[in-house]
PDB file of C-alpha atoms and ligand atoms in Angstrom:
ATOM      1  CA  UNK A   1      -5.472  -1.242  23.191  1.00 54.00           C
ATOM      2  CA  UNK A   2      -5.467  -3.548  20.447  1.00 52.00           C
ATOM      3  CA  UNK A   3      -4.000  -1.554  17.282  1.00 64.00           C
ATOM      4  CA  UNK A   4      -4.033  -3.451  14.062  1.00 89.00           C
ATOM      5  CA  UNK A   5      -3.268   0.032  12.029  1.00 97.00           C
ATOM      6  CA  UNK A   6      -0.258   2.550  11.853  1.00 98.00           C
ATOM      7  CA  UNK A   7      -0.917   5.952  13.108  1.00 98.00           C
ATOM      8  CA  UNK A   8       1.146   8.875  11.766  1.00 98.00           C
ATOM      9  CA  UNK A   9       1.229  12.267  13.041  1.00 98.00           C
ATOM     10  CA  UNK A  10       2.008  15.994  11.594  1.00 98.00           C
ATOM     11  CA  UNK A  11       3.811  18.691  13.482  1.00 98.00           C
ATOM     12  CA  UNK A  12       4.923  21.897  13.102  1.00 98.00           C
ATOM     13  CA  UNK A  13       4.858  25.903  14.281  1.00 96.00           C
ATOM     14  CA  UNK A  14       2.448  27.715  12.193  1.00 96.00           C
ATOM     15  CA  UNK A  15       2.657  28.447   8.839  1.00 96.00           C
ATOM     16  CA  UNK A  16       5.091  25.254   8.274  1.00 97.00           C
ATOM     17  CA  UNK A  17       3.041  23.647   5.722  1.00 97.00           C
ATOM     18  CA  UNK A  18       1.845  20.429   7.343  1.00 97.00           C
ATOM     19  CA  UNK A  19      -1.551  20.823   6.090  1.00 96.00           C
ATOM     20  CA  UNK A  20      -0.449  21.101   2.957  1.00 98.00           C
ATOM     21  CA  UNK A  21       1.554  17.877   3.215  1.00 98.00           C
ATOM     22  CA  UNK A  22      -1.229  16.278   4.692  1.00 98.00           C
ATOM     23  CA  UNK A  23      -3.164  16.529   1.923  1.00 98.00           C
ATOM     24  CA  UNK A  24      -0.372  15.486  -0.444  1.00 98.00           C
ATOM     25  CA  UNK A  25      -0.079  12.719   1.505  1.00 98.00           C
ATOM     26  CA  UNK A  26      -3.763  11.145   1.516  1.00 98.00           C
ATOM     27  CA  UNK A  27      -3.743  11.753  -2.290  1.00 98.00           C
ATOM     28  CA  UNK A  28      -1.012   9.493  -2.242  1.00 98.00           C
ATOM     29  CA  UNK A  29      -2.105   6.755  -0.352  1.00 98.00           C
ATOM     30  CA  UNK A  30      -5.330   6.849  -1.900  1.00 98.00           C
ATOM     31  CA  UNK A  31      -3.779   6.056  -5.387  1.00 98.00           C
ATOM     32  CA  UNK A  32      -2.393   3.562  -3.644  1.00 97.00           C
ATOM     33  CA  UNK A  33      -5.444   2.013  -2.616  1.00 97.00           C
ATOM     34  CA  UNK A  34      -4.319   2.393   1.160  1.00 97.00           C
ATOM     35  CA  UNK A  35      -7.331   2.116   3.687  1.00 98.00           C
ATOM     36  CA  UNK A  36      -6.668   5.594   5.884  1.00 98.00           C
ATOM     37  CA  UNK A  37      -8.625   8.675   7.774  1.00 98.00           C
ATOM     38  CA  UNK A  38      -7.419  12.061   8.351  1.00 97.00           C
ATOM     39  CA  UNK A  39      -8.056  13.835  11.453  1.00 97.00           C
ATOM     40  CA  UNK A  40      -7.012  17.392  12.602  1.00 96.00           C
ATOM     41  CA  UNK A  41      -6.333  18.684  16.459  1.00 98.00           C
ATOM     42  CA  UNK A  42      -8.227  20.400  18.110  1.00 98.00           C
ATOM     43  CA  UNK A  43     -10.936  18.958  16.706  1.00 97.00           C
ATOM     44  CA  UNK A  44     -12.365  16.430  13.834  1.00 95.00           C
ATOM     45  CA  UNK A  45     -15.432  15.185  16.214  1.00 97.00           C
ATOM     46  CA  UNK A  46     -18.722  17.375  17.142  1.00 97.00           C
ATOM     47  CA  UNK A  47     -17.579  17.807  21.128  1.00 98.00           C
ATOM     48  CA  UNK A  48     -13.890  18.287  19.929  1.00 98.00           C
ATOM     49  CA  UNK A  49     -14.821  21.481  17.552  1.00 98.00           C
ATOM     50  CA  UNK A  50     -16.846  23.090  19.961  1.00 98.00           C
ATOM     51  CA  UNK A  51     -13.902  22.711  22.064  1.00 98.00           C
ATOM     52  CA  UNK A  52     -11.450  24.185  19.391  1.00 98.00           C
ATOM     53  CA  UNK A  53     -13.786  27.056  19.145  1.00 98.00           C
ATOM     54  CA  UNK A  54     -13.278  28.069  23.029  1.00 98.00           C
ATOM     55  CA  UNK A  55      -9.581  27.090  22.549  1.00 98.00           C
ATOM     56  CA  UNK A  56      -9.133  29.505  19.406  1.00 97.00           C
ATOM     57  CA  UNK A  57     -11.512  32.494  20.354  1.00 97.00           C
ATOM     58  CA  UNK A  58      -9.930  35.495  20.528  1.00 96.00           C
ATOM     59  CA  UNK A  59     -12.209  36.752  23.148  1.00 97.00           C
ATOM     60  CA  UNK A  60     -11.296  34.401  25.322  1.00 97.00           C
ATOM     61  CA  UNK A  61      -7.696  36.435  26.694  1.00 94.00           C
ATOM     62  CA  UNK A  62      -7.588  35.610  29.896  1.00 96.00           C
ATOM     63  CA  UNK A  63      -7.623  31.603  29.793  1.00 97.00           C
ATOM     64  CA  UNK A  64      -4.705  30.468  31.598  1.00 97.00           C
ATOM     65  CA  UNK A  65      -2.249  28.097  30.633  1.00 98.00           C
ATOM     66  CA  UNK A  66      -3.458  24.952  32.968  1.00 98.00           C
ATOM     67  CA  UNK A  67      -7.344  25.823  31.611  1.00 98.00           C
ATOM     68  CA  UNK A  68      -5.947  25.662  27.988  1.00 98.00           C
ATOM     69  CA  UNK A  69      -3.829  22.636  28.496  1.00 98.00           C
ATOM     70  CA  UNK A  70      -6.649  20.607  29.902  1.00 98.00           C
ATOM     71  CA  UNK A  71      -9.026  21.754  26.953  1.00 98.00           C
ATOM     72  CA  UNK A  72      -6.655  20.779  24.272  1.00 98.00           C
ATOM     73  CA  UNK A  73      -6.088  17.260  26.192  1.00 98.00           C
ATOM     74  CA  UNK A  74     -10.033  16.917  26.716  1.00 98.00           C
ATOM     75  CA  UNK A  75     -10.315  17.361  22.906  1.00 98.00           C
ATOM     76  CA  UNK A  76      -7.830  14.744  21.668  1.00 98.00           C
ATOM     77  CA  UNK A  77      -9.847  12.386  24.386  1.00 98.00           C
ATOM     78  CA  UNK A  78     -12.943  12.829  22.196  1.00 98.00           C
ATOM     79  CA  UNK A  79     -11.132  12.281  19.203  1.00 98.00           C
ATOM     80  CA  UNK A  80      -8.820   9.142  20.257  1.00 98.00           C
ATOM     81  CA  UNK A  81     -12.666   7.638  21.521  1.00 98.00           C
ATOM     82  CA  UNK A  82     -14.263   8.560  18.703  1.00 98.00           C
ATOM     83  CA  UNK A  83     -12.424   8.000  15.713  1.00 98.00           C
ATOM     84  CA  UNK A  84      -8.232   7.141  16.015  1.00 98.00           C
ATOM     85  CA  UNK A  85      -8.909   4.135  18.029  1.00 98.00           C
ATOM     86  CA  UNK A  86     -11.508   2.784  16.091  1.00 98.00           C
ATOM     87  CA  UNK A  87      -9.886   3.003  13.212  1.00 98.00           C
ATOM     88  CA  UNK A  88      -6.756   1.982  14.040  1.00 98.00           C
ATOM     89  CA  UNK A  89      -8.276  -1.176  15.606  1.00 97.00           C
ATOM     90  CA  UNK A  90     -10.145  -1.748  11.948  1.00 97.00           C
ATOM     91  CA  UNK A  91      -6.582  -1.782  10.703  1.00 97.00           C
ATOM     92  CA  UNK A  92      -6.326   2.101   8.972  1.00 98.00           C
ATOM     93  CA  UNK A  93      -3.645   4.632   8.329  1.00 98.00           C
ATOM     94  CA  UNK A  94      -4.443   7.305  10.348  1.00 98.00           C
ATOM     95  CA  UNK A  95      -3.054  10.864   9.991  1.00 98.00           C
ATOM     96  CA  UNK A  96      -3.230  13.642  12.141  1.00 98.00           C
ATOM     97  CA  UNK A  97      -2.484  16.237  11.434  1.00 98.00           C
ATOM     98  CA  UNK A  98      -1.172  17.308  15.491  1.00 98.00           C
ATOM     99  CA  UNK A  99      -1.579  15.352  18.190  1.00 98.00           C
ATOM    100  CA  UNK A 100       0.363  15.557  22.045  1.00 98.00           C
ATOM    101  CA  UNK A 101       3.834  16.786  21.002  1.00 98.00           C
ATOM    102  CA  UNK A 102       1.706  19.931  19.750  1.00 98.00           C
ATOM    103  CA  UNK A 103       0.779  20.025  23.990  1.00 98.00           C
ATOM    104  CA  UNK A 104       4.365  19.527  24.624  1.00 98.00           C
ATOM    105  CA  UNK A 105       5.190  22.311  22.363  1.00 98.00           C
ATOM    106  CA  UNK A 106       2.750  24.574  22.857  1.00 98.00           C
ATOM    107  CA  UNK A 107       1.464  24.632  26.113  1.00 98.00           C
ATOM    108  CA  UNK A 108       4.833  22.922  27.724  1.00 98.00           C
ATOM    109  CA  UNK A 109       8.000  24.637  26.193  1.00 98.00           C
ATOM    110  CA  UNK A 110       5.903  27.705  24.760  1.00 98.00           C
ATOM    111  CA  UNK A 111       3.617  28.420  28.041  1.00 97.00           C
ATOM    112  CA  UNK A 112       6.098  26.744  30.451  1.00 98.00           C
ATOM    113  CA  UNK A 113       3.240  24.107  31.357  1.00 98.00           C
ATOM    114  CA  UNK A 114       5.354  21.108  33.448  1.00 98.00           C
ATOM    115  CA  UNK A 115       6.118  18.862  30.517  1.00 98.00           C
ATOM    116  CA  UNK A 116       6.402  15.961  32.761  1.00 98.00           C
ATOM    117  CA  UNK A 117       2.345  16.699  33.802  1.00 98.00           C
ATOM    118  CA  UNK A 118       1.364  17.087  29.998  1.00 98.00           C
ATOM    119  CA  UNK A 119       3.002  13.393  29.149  1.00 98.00           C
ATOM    120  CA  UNK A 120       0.825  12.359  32.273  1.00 98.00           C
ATOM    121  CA  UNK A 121      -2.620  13.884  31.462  1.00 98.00           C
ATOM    122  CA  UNK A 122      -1.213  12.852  27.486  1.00 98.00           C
ATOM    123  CA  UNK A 123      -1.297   8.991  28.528  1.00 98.00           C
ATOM    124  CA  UNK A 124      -4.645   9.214  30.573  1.00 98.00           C
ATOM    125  CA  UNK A 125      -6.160  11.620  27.398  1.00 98.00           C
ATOM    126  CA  UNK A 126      -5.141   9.267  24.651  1.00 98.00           C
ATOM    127  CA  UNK A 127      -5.104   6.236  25.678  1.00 96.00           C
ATOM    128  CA  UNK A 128      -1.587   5.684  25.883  1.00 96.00           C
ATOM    129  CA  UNK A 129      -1.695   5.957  22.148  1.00 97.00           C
ATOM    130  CA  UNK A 130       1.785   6.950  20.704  1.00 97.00           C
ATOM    131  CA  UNK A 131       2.506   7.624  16.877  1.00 98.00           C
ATOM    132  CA  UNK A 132       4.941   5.123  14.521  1.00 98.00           C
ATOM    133  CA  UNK A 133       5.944   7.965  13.385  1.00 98.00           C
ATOM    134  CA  UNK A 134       5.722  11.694  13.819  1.00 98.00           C
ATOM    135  CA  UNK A 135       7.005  14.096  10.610  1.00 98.00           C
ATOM    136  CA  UNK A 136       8.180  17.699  12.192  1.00 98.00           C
ATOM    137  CA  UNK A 137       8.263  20.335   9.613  1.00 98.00           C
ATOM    138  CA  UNK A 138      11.098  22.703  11.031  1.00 98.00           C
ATOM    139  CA  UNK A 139      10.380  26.733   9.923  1.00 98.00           C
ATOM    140  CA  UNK A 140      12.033  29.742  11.451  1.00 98.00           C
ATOM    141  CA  UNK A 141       8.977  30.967  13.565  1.00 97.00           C
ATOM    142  CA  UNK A 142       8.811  34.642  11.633  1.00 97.00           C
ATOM    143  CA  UNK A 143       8.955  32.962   8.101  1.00 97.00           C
ATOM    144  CA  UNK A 144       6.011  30.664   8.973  1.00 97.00           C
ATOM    145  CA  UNK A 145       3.716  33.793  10.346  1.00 96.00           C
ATOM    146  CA  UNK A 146       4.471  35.553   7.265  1.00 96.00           C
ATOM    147  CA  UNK A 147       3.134  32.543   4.956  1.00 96.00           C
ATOM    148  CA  UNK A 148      -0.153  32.948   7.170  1.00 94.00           C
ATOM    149  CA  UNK A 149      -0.487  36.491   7.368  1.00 92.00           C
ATOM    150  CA  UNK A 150      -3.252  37.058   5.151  1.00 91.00           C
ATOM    151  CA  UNK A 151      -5.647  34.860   7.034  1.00 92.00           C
ATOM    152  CA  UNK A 152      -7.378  36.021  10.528  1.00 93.00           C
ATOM    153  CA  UNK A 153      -5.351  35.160  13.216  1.00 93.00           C
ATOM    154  CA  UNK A 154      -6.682  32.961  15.761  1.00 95.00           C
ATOM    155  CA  UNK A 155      -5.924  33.329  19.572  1.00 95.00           C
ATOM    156  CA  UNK A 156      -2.725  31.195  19.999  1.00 95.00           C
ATOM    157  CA  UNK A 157      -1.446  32.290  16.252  1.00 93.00           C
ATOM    158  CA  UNK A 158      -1.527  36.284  17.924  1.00 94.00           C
ATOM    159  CA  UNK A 159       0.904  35.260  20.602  1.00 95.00           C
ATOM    160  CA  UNK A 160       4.198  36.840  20.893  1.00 95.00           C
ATOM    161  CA  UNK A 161       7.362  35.788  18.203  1.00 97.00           C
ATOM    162  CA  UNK A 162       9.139  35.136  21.538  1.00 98.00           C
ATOM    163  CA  UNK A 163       6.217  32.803  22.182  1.00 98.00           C
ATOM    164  CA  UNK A 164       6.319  31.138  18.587  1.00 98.00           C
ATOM    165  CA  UNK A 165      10.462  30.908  19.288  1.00 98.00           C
ATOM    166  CA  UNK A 166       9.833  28.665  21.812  1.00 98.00           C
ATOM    167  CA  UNK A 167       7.188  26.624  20.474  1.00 98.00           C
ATOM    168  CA  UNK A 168       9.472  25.720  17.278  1.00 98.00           C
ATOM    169  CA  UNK A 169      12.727  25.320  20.099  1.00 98.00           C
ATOM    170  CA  UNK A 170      10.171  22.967  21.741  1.00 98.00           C
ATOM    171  CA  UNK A 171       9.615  21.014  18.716  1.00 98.00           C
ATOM    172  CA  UNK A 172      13.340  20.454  18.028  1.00 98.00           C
ATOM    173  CA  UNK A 173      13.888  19.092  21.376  1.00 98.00           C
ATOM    174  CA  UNK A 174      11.020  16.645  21.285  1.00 98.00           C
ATOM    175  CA  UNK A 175      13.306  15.763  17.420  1.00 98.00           C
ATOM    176  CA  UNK A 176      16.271  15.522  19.577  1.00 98.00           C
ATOM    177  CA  UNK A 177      14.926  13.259  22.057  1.00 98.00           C
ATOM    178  CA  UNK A 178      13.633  10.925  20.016  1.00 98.00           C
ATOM    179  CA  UNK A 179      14.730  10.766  16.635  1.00 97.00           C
ATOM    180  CA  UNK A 180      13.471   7.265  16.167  1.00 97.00           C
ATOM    181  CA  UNK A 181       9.907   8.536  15.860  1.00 98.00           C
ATOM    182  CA  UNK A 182       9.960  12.023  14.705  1.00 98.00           C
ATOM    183  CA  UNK A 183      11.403  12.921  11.258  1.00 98.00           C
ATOM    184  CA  UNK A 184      12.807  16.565  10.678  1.00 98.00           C
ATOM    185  CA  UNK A 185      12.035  18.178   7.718  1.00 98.00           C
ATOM    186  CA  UNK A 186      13.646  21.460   7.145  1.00 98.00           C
ATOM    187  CA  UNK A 187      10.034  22.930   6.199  1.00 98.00           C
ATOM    188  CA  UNK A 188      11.902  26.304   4.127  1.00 97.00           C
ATOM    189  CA  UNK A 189      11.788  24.359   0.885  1.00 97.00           C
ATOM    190  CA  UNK A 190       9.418  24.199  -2.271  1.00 98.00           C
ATOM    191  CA  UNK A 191       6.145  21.984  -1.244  1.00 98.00           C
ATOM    192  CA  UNK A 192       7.407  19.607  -3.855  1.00 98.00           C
ATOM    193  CA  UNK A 193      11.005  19.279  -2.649  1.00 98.00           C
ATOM    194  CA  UNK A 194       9.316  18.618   1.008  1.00 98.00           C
ATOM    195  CA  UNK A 195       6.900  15.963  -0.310  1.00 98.00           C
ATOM    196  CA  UNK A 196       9.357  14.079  -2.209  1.00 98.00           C
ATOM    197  CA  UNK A 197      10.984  13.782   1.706  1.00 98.00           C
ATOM    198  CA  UNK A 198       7.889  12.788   3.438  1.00 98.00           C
ATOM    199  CA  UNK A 199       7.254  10.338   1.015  1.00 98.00           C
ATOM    200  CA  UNK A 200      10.296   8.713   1.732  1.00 98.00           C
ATOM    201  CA  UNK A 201       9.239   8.257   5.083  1.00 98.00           C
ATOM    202  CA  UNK A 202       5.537   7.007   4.526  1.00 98.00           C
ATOM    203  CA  UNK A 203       7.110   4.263   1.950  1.00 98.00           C
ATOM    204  CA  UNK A 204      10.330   3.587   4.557  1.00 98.00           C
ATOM    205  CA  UNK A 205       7.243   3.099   7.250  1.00 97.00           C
ATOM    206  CA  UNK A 206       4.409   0.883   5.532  1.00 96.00           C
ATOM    207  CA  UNK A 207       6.806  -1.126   3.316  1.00 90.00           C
TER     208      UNK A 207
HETATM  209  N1  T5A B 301      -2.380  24.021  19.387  1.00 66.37           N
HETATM  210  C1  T5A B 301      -2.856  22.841  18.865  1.00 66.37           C
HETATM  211  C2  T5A B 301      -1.852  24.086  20.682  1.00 66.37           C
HETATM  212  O1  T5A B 301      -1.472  25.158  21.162  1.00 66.37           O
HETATM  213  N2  T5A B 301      -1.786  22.928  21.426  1.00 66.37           N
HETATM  214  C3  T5A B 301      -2.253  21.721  20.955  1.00 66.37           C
HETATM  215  O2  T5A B 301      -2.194  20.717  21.677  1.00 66.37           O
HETATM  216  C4  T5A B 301      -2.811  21.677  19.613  1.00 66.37           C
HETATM  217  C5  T5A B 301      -3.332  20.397  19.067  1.00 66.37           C
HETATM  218  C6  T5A B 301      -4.530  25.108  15.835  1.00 66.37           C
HETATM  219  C7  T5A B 301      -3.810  25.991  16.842  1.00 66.37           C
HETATM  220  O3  T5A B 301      -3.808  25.357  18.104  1.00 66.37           O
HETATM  221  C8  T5A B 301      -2.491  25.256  18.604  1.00 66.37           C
HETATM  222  C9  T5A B 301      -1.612  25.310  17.383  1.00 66.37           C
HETATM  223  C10 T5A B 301      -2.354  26.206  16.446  1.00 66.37           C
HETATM  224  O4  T5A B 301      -1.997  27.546  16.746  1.00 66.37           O
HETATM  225  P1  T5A B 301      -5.111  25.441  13.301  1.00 66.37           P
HETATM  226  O5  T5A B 301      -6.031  26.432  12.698  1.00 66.37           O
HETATM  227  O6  T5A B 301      -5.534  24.021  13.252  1.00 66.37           O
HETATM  228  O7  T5A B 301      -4.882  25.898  14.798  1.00 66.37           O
HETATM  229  O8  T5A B 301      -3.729  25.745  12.658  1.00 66.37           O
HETATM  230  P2  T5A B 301      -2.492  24.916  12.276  1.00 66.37           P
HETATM  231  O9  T5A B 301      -2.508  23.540  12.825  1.00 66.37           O
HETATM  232  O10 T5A B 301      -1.320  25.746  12.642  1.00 66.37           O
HETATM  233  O11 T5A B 301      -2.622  24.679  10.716  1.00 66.37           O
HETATM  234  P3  T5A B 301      -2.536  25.598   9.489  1.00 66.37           P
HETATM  235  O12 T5A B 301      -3.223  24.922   8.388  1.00 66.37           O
HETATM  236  O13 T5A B 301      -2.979  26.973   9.802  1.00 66.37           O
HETATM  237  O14 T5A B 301      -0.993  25.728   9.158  1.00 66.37           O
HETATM  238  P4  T5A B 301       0.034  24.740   8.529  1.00 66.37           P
HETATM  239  O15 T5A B 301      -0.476  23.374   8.507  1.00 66.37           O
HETATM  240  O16 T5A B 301       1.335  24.938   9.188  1.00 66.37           O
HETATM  241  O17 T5A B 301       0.291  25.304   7.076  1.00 66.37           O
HETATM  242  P5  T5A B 301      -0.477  25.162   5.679  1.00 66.37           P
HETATM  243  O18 T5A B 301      -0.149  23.894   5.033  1.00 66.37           O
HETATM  244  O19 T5A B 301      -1.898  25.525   5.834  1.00 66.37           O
HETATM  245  O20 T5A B 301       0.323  26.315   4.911  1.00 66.37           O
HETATM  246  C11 T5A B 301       0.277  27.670   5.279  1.00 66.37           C
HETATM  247  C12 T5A B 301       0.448  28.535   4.022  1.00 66.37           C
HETATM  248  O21 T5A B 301       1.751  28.344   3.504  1.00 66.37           O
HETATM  249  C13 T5A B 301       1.701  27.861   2.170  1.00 66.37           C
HETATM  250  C14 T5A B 301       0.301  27.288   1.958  1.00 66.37           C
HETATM  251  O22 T5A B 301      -0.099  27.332   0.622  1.00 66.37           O
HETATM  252  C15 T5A B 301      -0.518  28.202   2.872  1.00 66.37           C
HETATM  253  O23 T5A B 301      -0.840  29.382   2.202  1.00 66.37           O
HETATM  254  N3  T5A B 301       2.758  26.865   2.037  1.00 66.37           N
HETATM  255  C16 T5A B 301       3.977  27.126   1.536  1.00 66.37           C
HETATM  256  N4  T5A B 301       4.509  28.261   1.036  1.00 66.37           N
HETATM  257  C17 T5A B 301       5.802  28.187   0.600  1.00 66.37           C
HETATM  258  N5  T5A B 301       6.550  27.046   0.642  1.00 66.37           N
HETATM  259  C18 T5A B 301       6.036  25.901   1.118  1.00 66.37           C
HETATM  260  N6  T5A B 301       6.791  24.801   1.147  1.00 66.37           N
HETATM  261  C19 T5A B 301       4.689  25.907   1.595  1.00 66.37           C
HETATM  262  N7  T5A B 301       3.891  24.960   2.138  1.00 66.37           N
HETATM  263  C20 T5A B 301       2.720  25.558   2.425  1.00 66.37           C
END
């Protein structure tokens, strides 16, 4: 694929604030006159939501782990097609916020999925499509729930705290294994002490 633009992802457990960031983020640039697009996983395209609303229905308790890999892959397909690629090829910053080490965390270290398989299906589902640079907001898995737990939990964010351990132990791997690309933030600071890190990064990265 021809890519003119930078792409930039956002990763963490839940509750780690990457959202937040996000939007900090794309403020920023904006004032900066930066050309860029946000887009979320699961979802940001019409095929891709109704696919996050399968993925994250609570009713559906008895979708196993290969049925919910596939979905989450089959989602970021749409959205790679329909918007990443295009608008990394029209020379954009694009931020996601998660993209395939959310697979690899999720549905490989937290469900036990064969990571090996998910960076497979991950190259055929994105195009081979890999981020500049990935920003991992690191949160001990209980302290992130508790930031979330007025909202209505959705069907992975019920799982186990076993299950969320492993997801976050996931994520510090994938930081371990390549720290060239993904940037650990320790997420258990004010959102303004954590901004004034990422933007660090974002300047280090499109200077
Ligand atoms: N999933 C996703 C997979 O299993 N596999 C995959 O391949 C993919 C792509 C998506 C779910 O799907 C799973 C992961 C998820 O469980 P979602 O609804 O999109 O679900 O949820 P999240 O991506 O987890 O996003 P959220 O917006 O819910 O959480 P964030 O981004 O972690 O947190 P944020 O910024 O919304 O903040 C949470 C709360 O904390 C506060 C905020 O104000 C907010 O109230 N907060 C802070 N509080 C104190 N200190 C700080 N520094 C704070 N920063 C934010």
């Amino acid at each position: 694929m021809g890519v003119k633009g930078v792409f930039i992802t956002f990763e963490g457990s839940e509750g780690s604030g990457k959202s937040t960031q996000i939007e900090l983020v794309c403020k920023y640039l904006k004032q900066k006159k930066k050309p860029i697009l946000f887009a979320r996983e699961p979802g940001g395209v019409k095929i891709s939501e109704k696919i996050r609303s399968i993925l994250l229905d609570v009713k559906n308790k008895n979708m196993n782990s290969e049925c919910e890999t596939l979905l989450y892959m089959a989602a970021r397909a749409q959205l790679v097609e329909e918007v990443i690629a295009p608008a990394l090829k029209k020379g954009k910053i694009v931020l996601c916020d998660r993209f395939l080490d959310s697979t690899v965390a999720y549905q490989g270290y937290g469900n036990g999925i064969d990571i090996r398989a998910i960076k497979d299906i991950g190259k055929f589902s994105t195009q081979r499509l890999t981020p500049e640079m990935t920003i991992f907001f690191d949160i001990d898995a209980k302290k992130g729930l508790s930031r979330i737990k007025g909202r209505t939990k959705d069907r992975i964010e019920r799982r186990a705290i076993s299950y969320h351990n492993k997801v976050r132990k996931g994520y510090r791997e994938i930081a371990r294994r390549e720290p060239g690309r993904v940037k650990l933030i320790d997420a258990n600071r004010t959102k303004e002490e954590i901004f004034s890190i990422v933007q660090k990064h974002i300047d280090r990265l499109l200077k």
